[in-house]
């Protein structure tokens, strides 16, 4: 049994077929879908690429003018979350949405700080998360998603011989997974902070980690 939220099932079905040369003999694919609601996709690239926190704030205001609801924002890393947290906290203090709260979410946070996202909200909450909220953790009550389209993806540099975490555009599969986070409790809206052509030109699936990492330690451990 091979399971994943962002997998290319056809390639696995062909590989594990008893007769790989026969396309009709592929291994069975069982799709188990949870209860989801329709999600509206919007594209709103910022005027300046280096002003992501302001773009998030402008988008959040626009969404809250339509209807109240919790917002999940996908950002590439901890530093980006801290910058956005400071910017949004200042902006909220001088706006008519001053009762809203900003909650960061990344792996190095304490358990108690991470548990704060599971507490009930009044419908005015912005959760700033890395891709940990894409597949590993479900944030409850999300009505809106703001997707930067970026993530830190582990890659091994053959020239420097070190494992790196560069910021890269995520695949189409990851974008769809992120958008689905706002369709769990009701109809949702996902705003992507990049062009639609950018999305269409991205790879369909993320490169498997086995092709992005140094296997020397794995082979030595096995030996």
Backbone as CSV, one residue per row, in Angstrom:
resi,resn,N_x,N_y,N_z,CA_x,CA_y,CA_z,C_x,C_y,C_z
1,UNK,0.857,-1.187,0.000,0.000,0.000,0.000,0.892,1.235,0.000
2,UNK,0.745,2.087,-1.003,1.482,3.338,-1.111,0.468,4.471,-1.039
3,UNK,0.605,5.371,-0.058,-0.359,6.455,0.101,0.348,7.797,0.105
4,UNK,-0.322,8.805,-0.412,0.199,10.172,-0.405,-0.908,11.104,-0.843
5,UNK,-0.821,12.362,-0.379,-1.806,13.364,-0.788,-1.428,14.011,-2.112
6,UNK,-0.147,13.946,-2.489,0.315,14.631,-3.702,1.159,13.684,-4.544
7,UNK,0.652,12.493,-4.783,1.404,11.458,-5.488,0.960,11.378,-6.950
8,UNK,1.823,10.814,-7.791,1.467,10.495,-9.174,1.094,9.016,-9.201
9,UNK,-0.170,8.668,-8.990,-0.527,7.261,-8.776,-0.317,6.377,-10.005
10,UNK,-0.469,6.954,-11.209,-0.365,6.136,-12.407,1.031,5.525,-12.555
11,UNK,2.077,6.307,-12.225,3.433,5.781,-12.368,3.680,4.631,-11.395
12,UNK,3.135,4.726,-10.176,3.286,3.638,-9.213,2.478,2.415,-9.653
13,UNK,1.292,2.653,-10.189,0.459,1.537,-10.646,1.144,0.776,-11.778
14,UNK,1.793,1.497,-12.696,2.513,0.829,-13.789,3.716,0.053,-13.257
15,UNK,4.446,0.644,-12.297,5.659,0.011,-11.778,5.347,-1.301,-11.058
16,UNK,4.269,-1.315,-10.276,3.935,-2.498,-9.495,2.980,-3.441,-10.232
17,UNK,2.844,-3.247,-11.522,2.010,-4.132,-12.311,2.679,-5.502,-12.454
18,UNK,1.911,-6.577,-12.428,2.518,-7.907,-12.649,3.059,-8.059,-14.064
19,UNK,2.521,-7.252,-15.005,3.013,-7.271,-16.384,3.227,-5.821,-16.821
20,UNK,4.394,-5.236,-16.509,4.630,-3.816,-16.812,4.462,-3.461,-18.283
21,UNK,4.679,-4.452,-19.174,4.555,-4.160,-20.601,3.103,-4.020,-21.037
22,UNK,2.164,-4.466,-20.176,0.735,-4.410,-20.498,0.085,-3.271,-19.714
23,UNK,-0.271,-2.148,-20.379,-0.867,-1.020,-19.649,-2.204,-1.364,-18.998
24,UNK,-2.872,-2.417,-19.472,-4.159,-2.794,-18.897,-4.000,-3.572,-17.592
25,UNK,-2.765,-3.987,-17.281,-2.545,-4.817,-16.092,-1.967,-4.014,-14.932
26,UNK,-2.174,-2.709,-14.923,-1.624,-1.864,-13.855,-2.230,-2.232,-12.512
27,UNK,-1.460,-2.008,-11.454,-1.955,-2.263,-10.103,-3.146,-1.352,-9.812
28,UNK,-4.075,-1.792,-8.980,-5.284,-0.986,-8.741,-4.985,0.308,-7.980
29,UNK,-5.740,1.340,-8.321,-5.661,2.633,-7.647,-6.984,2.864,-6.930
30,UNK,-6.916,3.069,-5.625,-8.110,3.325,-4.825,-8.043,4.760,-4.331
31,UNK,-8.996,5.571,-4.731,-9.024,6.979,-4.324,-10.010,7.158,-3.179
32,UNK,-9.508,7.664,-2.054,-10.334,7.914,-0.873,-10.371,9.414,-0.638
33,UNK,-11.471,10.042,-0.968,-11.603,11.491,-0.851,-12.424,11.841,0.379
34,UNK,-11.953,12.838,1.113,-12.716,13.328,2.253,-13.810,14.280,1.799
35,UNK,-14.618,14.719,2.743,-15.694,15.658,2.432,-15.091,17.028,2.184
36,UNK,-15.299,17.548,1.002,-14.761,18.867,0.658,-15.859,19.718,0.034
37,UNK,-15.630,21.026,0.072,-16.547,21.991,-0.517,-15.838,22.720,-1.652
38,UNK,-16.587,23.371,-2.543,-15.945,24.079,-3.660,-15.021,25.186,-3.158
39,UNK,-13.901,25.357,-3.841,-12.923,26.387,-3.507,-12.718,27.281,-4.731
40,UNK,-12.924,28.570,-4.541,-12.697,29.540,-5.617,-11.214,29.915,-5.643
41,UNK,-10.598,29.845,-6.818,-9.184,30.171,-6.977,-9.052,31.561,-7.594
42,UNK,-8.279,32.417,-6.932,-7.999,33.754,-7.452,-6.486,33.946,-7.549
43,UNK,-6.075,34.767,-8.498,-4.660,35.095,-8.665,-4.476,36.592,-8.443
44,UNK,-3.594,36.948,-7.518,-3.377,38.357,-7.175,-1.900,38.592,-6.899
45,UNK,-1.062,38.619,-7.941,0.372,38.858,-7.717,0.606,40.249,-7.139
46,UNK,1.515,40.387,-6.165,1.780,41.708,-5.571,2.486,42.627,-6.562
47,UNK,2.335,43.938,-6.343,3.012,44.909,-7.202,4.524,44.802,-7.067
48,UNK,4.982,44.504,-5.851,6.414,44.347,-5.595,6.661,42.975,-4.991
49,UNK,7.555,42.206,-5.600,7.810,40.846,-5.137,8.437,40.817,-3.750
50,UNK,9.147,41.900,-3.378,9.832,41.908,-2.082,8.942,42.409,-0.950
51,UNK,7.665,42.672,-1.233,6.760,43.196,-0.206,5.635,42.197,0.050
52,UNK,6.009,40.971,0.388,5.031,39.919,0.606,4.133,40.190,1.810
53,UNK,4.651,40.667,2.960,3.752,40.936,4.105,2.646,41.932,3.781
54,UNK,2.955,42.994,3.033,1.928,43.969,2.677,0.907,43.354,1.734
55,UNK,1.358,42.503,0.816,0.422,41.832,-0.084,-0.531,40.930,0.691
56,UNK,-0.017,40.267,1.719,-0.870,39.423,2.562,-1.904,40.275,3.299
57,UNK,-1.472,41.425,3.817,-2.384,42.294,4.550,-3.479,42.844,3.639
58,UNK,-3.124,43.288,2.454,-4.122,43.810,1.520,-5.120,42.722,1.125
59,UNK,-4.626,41.505,0.907,-5.510,40.395,0.542,-6.428,40.024,1.692
60,UNK,-5.889,40.011,2.926,-6.707,39.680,4.103,-7.836,40.691,4.278
61,UNK,-7.529,41.970,4.102,-8.579,42.988,4.222,-9.682,42.770,3.191
62,UNK,-9.275,42.482,1.960,-10.256,42.267,0.901,-11.155,41.064,1.221
63,UNK,-10.575,39.985,1.730,-11.361,38.790,2.050,-12.317,39.065,3.205
64,UNK,-11.863,39.767,4.223,-12.709,40.035,5.389,-13.807,41.031,5.079
65,UNK,-13.642,41.854,4.044,-14.743,42.733,3.626,-15.874,41.916,3.014
66,UNK,-15.544,40.748,2.448,-16.575,39.894,1.867,-17.317,39.118,2.953
67,UNK,-16.572,38.498,3.872,-17.185,37.750,4.980,-16.089,37.393,5.975
68,UNK,-16.474,37.270,7.235,-15.508,36.886,8.268,-15.083,35.441,8.061
69,UNK,-13.908,35.111,8.555,-13.409,33.740,8.444,-11.923,33.687,8.726
70,UNK,-11.459,32.551,9.231,-10.036,32.376,9.509,-9.257,32.234,8.206
71,UNK,-8.032,32.754,8.228,-7.174,32.762,7.040,-5.925,31.951,7.332
72,UNK,-5.567,31.059,6.418,-4.317,30.299,6.503,-3.382,30.805,5.409
73,UNK,-2.200,31.274,5.830,-1.222,31.824,4.892,-0.030,30.883,4.813
74,UNK,0.345,30.493,3.605,1.510,29.626,3.408,2.722,30.476,3.046
75,UNK,3.767,30.366,3.873,5.014,31.102,3.677,6.182,30.115,3.656
76,UNK,7.310,30.509,3.047,8.404,29.538,2.881,9.159,29.170,4.139
77,UNK,9.298,30.089,5.108,10.141,29.758,6.248,9.838,30.563,7.490
78,UNK,10.580,30.249,8.550,10.361,30.869,9.852,10.622,32.376,9.807
79,UNK,11.667,32.785,9.121,11.973,34.223,9.041,10.856,34.989,8.345
80,UNK,10.323,34.420,7.275,9.216,35.069,6.559,7.987,35.174,7.457
81,UNK,7.770,34.148,8.287,6.632,34.172,9.209,6.803,35.278,10.242
82,UNK,8.013,35.432,10.780,8.249,36.482,11.780,8.054,37.871,11.170
83,UNK,8.558,38.071,9.945,8.392,39.376,9.279,6.914,39.679,9.046
84,UNK,6.173,38.676,8.564,4.744,38.880,8.304,3.981,39.093,9.608
85,UNK,4.368,38.380,10.658,3.719,38.519,11.962,3.850,39.955,12.473
86,UNK,5.045,40.517,12.415,5.267,41.886,12.877,4.480,42.885,12.039
87,UNK,4.499,42.720,10.726,3.805,43.655,9.837,2.290,43.596,10.057
88,UNK,1.739,42.383,10.129,0.294,42.237,10.288,-0.172,42.711,11.662
89,UNK,0.621,42.459,12.699,0.240,42.901,14.041,0.161,44.423,14.111
90,UNK,1.128,45.104,13.481,1.087,46.577,13.447,-0.103,47.070,12.639
91,UNK,-0.349,46.432,11.504,-1.448,46.873,10.645,-2.803,46.639,11.311
92,UNK,-2.960,45.507,11.980,-4.235,45.198,12.637,-4.533,46.166,13.769
93,UNK,-3.487,46.617,14.469,-3.683,47.515,15.605,-4.278,48.852,15.187
94,UNK,-4.115,49.233,13.928,-4.624,50.522,13.437,-5.704,50.331,12.378
95,UNK,-6.426,49.216,12.459,-7.480,48.953,11.480,-8.775,48.614,12.198
96,UNK,-9.847,48.496,11.437,-11.136,48.138,12.028,-11.219,46.648,12.362
97,UNK,-10.153,45.898,12.012,-10.090,44.477,12.364,-9.150,44.261,13.551
98,UNK,-9.113,45.229,14.474,-8.155,45.180,15.580,-8.382,43.984,16.512
99,UNK,-9.575,43.388,16.475,-9.833,42.233,17.322,-9.275,40.936,16.785
100,UNK,-8.743,40.975,15.571,-8.190,39.750,14.979,-6.853,39.407,15.612
101,UNK,-6.466,38.134,15.492,-5.184,37.700,16.042,-4.350,37.033,14.961
102,UNK,-3.028,37.108,15.138,-2.080,36.499,14.218,-1.361,35.380,14.947
103,UNK,-1.363,34.179,14.358,-0.745,33.019,14.993,0.290,32.403,14.063
104,UNK,1.543,32.322,14.477,2.550,31.634,13.663,2.466,30.128,13.856
105,UNK,2.913,29.379,12.862,2.926,27.922,12.944,4.098,27.387,12.135
106,UNK,5.099,26.872,12.840,6.230,26.209,12.187,6.789,25.166,13.153
107,UNK,7.642,24.299,12.651,8.024,23.101,13.406,8.804,23.406,14.674
108,UNK,9.548,24.506,14.738,10.368,24.787,15.915,9.587,25.443,17.048
109,UNK,8.327,25.764,16.831,7.511,26.332,17.900,7.302,25.309,19.011
110,UNK,7.084,25.795,20.231,6.766,24.899,21.336,5.406,24.249,21.118
111,UNK,5.190,23.153,21.795,3.924,22.427,21.648,2.744,23.296,22.057
112,UNK,2.884,24.056,23.132,1.784,24.901,23.597,1.459,25.987,22.574
113,UNK,2.505,26.550,21.936,2.281,27.588,20.926,1.596,27.007,19.698
114,UNK,1.960,25.778,19.321,1.305,25.142,18.178,-0.144,24.791,18.493
115,UNK,-0.410,24.420,19.754,-1.779,24.049,20.128,-2.747,25.230,20.086
116,UNK,-2.216,26.471,20.044,-3.080,27.654,20.030,-3.961,27.697,18.795
117,UNK,-3.518,27.086,17.696,-4.324,27.140,16.469,-5.570,26.276,16.566
118,UNK,-5.620,25.358,17.529,-6.775,24.480,17.655,-7.860,25.064,18.557
119,UNK,-7.597,26.206,19.173,-8.596,26.833,20.030,-9.639,27.552,19.167
120,UNK,-10.880,27.637,19.635,-11.927,28.319,18.858,-11.582,29.784,18.624
121,UNK,-11.987,30.299,17.464,-11.742,31.704,17.144,-13.066,32.407,16.877
122,UNK,-12.993,33.721,16.771,-14.183,34.529,16.479,-14.305,34.828,14.990
123,UNK,-13.583,34.069,14.179,-13.678,34.243,12.737,-12.771,35.317,12.188
124,UNK,-11.848,35.822,12.991,-10.899,36.823,12.508,-9.503,36.408,12.978
125,UNK,-8.945,35.434,12.307,-7.654,34.916,12.711,-6.807,34.655,11.470
126,UNK,-5.517,35.008,11.542,-4.585,34.764,10.449,-3.510,33.805,10.961
127,UNK,-3.452,32.623,10.397,-2.442,31.627,10.763,-1.338,31.655,9.715
128,UNK,-0.121,31.966,10.140,1.040,32.033,9.240,1.810,30.727,9.367
129,UNK,1.834,29.917,8.315,2.390,28.569,8.419,3.359,28.277,7.287
130,UNK,4.279,27.360,7.566,5.121,26.795,6.521,4.342,25.650,5.878
131,UNK,5.017,24.862,5.049,4.306,23.755,4.407,3.990,22.615,5.372
132,UNK,4.275,22.808,6.688,3.853,21.825,7.679,2.333,21.721,7.720
133,UNK,1.628,22.813,7.336,0.161,22.811,7.323,-0.399,22.346,5.988
134,UNK,0.492,21.917,5.090,0.039,21.471,3.769,-0.469,20.034,3.821
135,UNK,0.291,19.155,4.449,-0.105,17.744,4.520,0.052,17.164,5.920
136,UNK,0.987,17.694,6.734,1.281,17.076,8.032,0.278,17.445,9.105
137,UNK,-0.362,18.598,8.976,-1.219,19.115,10.045,-2.397,19.854,9.429
138,UNK,-3.585,19.610,9.941,-4.783,20.288,9.455,-5.198,21.369,10.440
139,UNK,-5.229,22.613,9.992,-5.667,23.733,10.825,-7.185,23.822,10.718
140,UNK,-7.916,23.712,11.827,-9.379,23.688,11.765,-9.974,25.069,11.487
141,UNK,-11.171,25.053,10.885,-11.949,26.283,10.734,-11.454,27.257,9.695
142,UNK,-10.618,26.823,8.758,-10.067,27.740,7.759,-11.086,27.974,6.635
143,UNK,-11.364,29.254,6.354,-12.271,29.597,5.260,-11.521,30.176,4.065
144,UNK,-10.354,30.772,4.326,-9.560,31.386,3.262,-8.124,30.881,3.323
145,UNK,-7.497,30.772,2.156,-6.074,30.448,2.050,-5.398,31.511,1.201
146,UNK,-4.264,32.015,1.695,-3.407,32.904,0.910,-2.107,32.156,0.672
147,UNK,-1.805,31.882,-0.581,-0.673,31.023,-0.943,0.418,31.856,-1.612
148,UNK,1.591,31.903,-0.966,2.727,32.594,-1.585,3.311,31.796,-2.739
149,UNK,2.982,30.501,-2.789,3.514,29.647,-3.852,4.955,29.245,-3.650
150,UNK,5.485,29.464,-2.442,6.896,29.200,-2.164,7.037,28.245,-0.985
151,UNK,8.185,27.578,-0.928,8.505,26.708,0.205,10.005,26.462,0.219
152,UNK,10.515,26.134,1.395,11.906,25.685,1.496,11.934,24.186,1.213
153,UNK,12.634,23.807,0.158,12.670,22.414,-0.281,14.096,21.889,-0.150
154,UNK,14.249,20.796,0.571,15.570,20.220,0.819,16.167,19.669,-0.474
155,UNK,17.401,20.101,-0.767,18.113,19.609,-1.945,19.593,19.439,-1.617
156,UNK,20.187,18.394,-2.169,21.609,18.163,-1.968,22.390,18.838,-3.094
157,UNK,23.379,19.650,-2.715,24.233,20.321,-3.686,25.453,19.448,-3.955
158,UNK,25.560,18.959,-5.166,26.690,18.090,-5.510,28.000,18.860,-5.590
159,UNK,27.927,20.163,-5.850,29.157,20.962,-5.929,29.671,21.325,-4.541
160,UNK,28.769,21.793,-3.672,29.179,22.165,-2.307,29.186,20.971,-1.357
161,UNK,28.558,19.862,-1.768,28.482,18.648,-0.960,27.809,18.892,0.392
162,UNK,26.764,19.670,0.367,25.985,19.927,1.578,24.502,19.843,1.214
163,UNK,23.701,19.541,2.232,22.251,19.543,2.073,21.750,20.966,2.278
164,UNK,21.021,21.526,1.312,20.575,22.900,1.360,19.053,22.958,1.468
165,UNK,18.550,24.142,1.872,17.108,24.386,1.951,16.766,25.656,1.177
166,UNK,16.903,25.636,-0.142,16.586,26.840,-0.914,15.086,27.080,-0.989
167,UNK,14.708,28.351,-1.160,13.295,28.707,-1.357,12.965,28.535,-2.834
168,UNK,11.954,27.731,-3.120,11.583,27.428,-4.497,10.071,27.509,-4.670
169,UNK,9.608,27.742,-5.905,8.173,27.624,-6.172,7.728,26.175,-6.001
170,UNK,6.589,25.979,-5.375,6.083,24.625,-5.164,5.386,24.130,-6.424
171,UNK,5.152,22.837,-6.484,4.539,22.222,-7.656,3.037,22.500,-7.708
172,UNK,2.429,22.156,-8.839,0.983,22.313,-8.978,0.240,21.440,-7.969
173,UNK,0.751,20.244,-7.710,0.101,19.353,-6.742,0.087,19.980,-5.355
174,UNK,1.192,20.615,-4.958,1.234,21.267,-3.649,0.289,22.458,-3.597
175,UNK,0.211,23.210,-4.691,-0.725,24.346,-4.739,-2.161,23.873,-4.558
176,UNK,-2.509,22.776,-5.215,-3.873,22.244,-5.082,-4.116,21.730,-3.660
177,UNK,-3.097,21.112,-3.068,-3.238,20.628,-1.697,-3.465,21.793,-0.737
178,UNK,-2.742,22.888,-0.943,-2.903,24.066,-0.090,-4.293,24.667,-0.258
179,UNK,-4.752,24.752,-1.502,-6.082,25.322,-1.751,-7.164,24.505,-1.072
180,UNK,-6.995,23.191,-1.026,-8.004,22.328,-0.410,-8.158,22.536,1.077
181,UNK,-7.221,23.229,1.712,-7.298,23.455,3.153,-8.439,24.391,3.551
182,UNK,-8.952,25.172,2.605,-10.054,26.078,2.946,-11.396,25.532,2.479
183,UNK,-11.442,24.271,2.059,-12.703,23.672,1.632,-13.153,22.549,2.529
184,UNK,-12.730,22.583,3.804,-13.052,21.490,4.721,-14.365,21.706,5.458
185,UNK,-14.681,22.955,5.818,-15.870,23.217,6.638,-16.962,23.950,5.855
186,UNK,-16.598,24.628,4.786,-17.580,25.357,3.969,-16.905,25.743,2.662
187,UNK,-17.647,26.422,1.800,-17.039,26.921,0.574,-15.924,27.908,0.921
188,UNK,-14.810,27.836,0.202,-13.661,28.657,0.536,-13.122,29.420,-0.654
189,UNK,-12.129,30.257,-0.360,-11.459,31.057,-1.381,-9.954,30.909,-1.168
190,UNK,-9.233,30.601,-2.232,-7.769,30.526,-2.192,-7.222,31.616,-3.106
191,UNK,-6.405,32.501,-2.530,-5.783,33.582,-3.303,-4.308,33.234,-3.469
192,UNK,-3.887,33.080,-4.702,-2.488,32.782,-4.993,-1.768,34.070,-5.360
193,UNK,-0.689,34.340,-4.646,0.043,35.590,-4.848,1.060,35.459,-5.974
194,UNK,0.585,34.934,-7.112,1.416,34.831,-8.311,0.490,34.692,-9.510
195,UNK,1.065,34.784,-10.704,0.275,34.764,-11.926,-0.236,33.349,-12.233
196,UNK,-1.349,33.284,-12.957,-1.881,31.984,-13.367,-0.933,31.290,-14.339
197,UNK,-0.262,32.059,-15.212,0.715,31.458,-16.131,1.864,30.825,-15.358
198,UNK,2.248,31.450,-14.233,3.285,30.884,-13.379,2.856,29.509,-12.868
199,UNK,1.606,29.410,-12.437,1.098,28.122,-11.962,1.115,27.078,-13.069
200,UNK,0.662,27.446,-14.257,0.577,26.486,-15.360,1.954,26.006,-15.815
201,UNK,2.991,26.814,-15.600,4.343,26.438,-16.029,5.118,25.667,-14.965
202,UNK,4.523,25.460,-13.810,5.214,24.727,-12.753,5.117,23.221,-12.992
203,UNK,6.081,22.443,-12.432,5.969,20.983,-12.557,4.698,20.481,-11.885
204,UNK,4.127,19.413,-12.432,2.864,18.900,-11.918,3.042,18.339,-10.511
205,UNK,4.159,17.626,-10.279,4.415,17.027,-8.982,5.789,17.444,-8.469
206,UNK,5.957,17.428,-7.148,7.238,17.725,-6.532,8.201,16.568,-6.764
207,UNK,9.487,16.885,-7.010,10.488,15.836,-7.164,10.524,14.963,-5.912
208,UNK,10.564,13.641,-6.052,10.666,12.773,-4.870,11.926,13.092,-4.073
209,UNK,11.821,12.971,-2.765,12.954,13.337,-1.908,14.169,12.463,-2.168
210,UNK,13.963,11.237,-2.622,15.097,10.353,-2.878,15.977,10.901,-4.002
211,UNK,15.416,11.792,-4.823,16.185,12.424,-5.894,16.728,13.790,-5.489
212,UNK,16.440,14.201,-4.239,16.875,15.522,-3.778,17.813,15.446,-2.575
213,UNK,18.221,14.252,-2.193,18.995,14.132,-0.964,20.249,13.308,-1.189
214,UNK,21.202,13.421,-0.262,22.430,12.652,-0.307,22.185,11.291,0.349
215,UNK,22.373,10.213,-0.408,22.073,8.882,0.089,23.282,8.205,0.735
216,UNK,24.412,8.926,0.840,25.628,8.296,1.386,25.402,7.771,2.803
217,UNK,24.796,8.594,3.673,24.590,8.153,5.058,23.619,6.988,5.121
218,UNK,22.626,6.973,4.239,21.685,5.859,4.218,22.388,4.560,3.824
219,UNK,23.205,4.646,2.781,23.919,3.445,2.320,24.928,2.965,3.365
220,UNK,25.621,3.890,4.032,26.575,3.492,5.059,25.872,2.840,6.235
221,UNK,24.714,3.379,6.617,23.958,2.785,7.718,23.499,1.375,7.362
222,UNK,23.022,1.197,6.123,22.594,-0.124,5.679,23.771,-1.103,5.658
223,UNK,24.938,-0.603,5.196,26.119,-1.487,5.129,26.571,-1.897,6.534
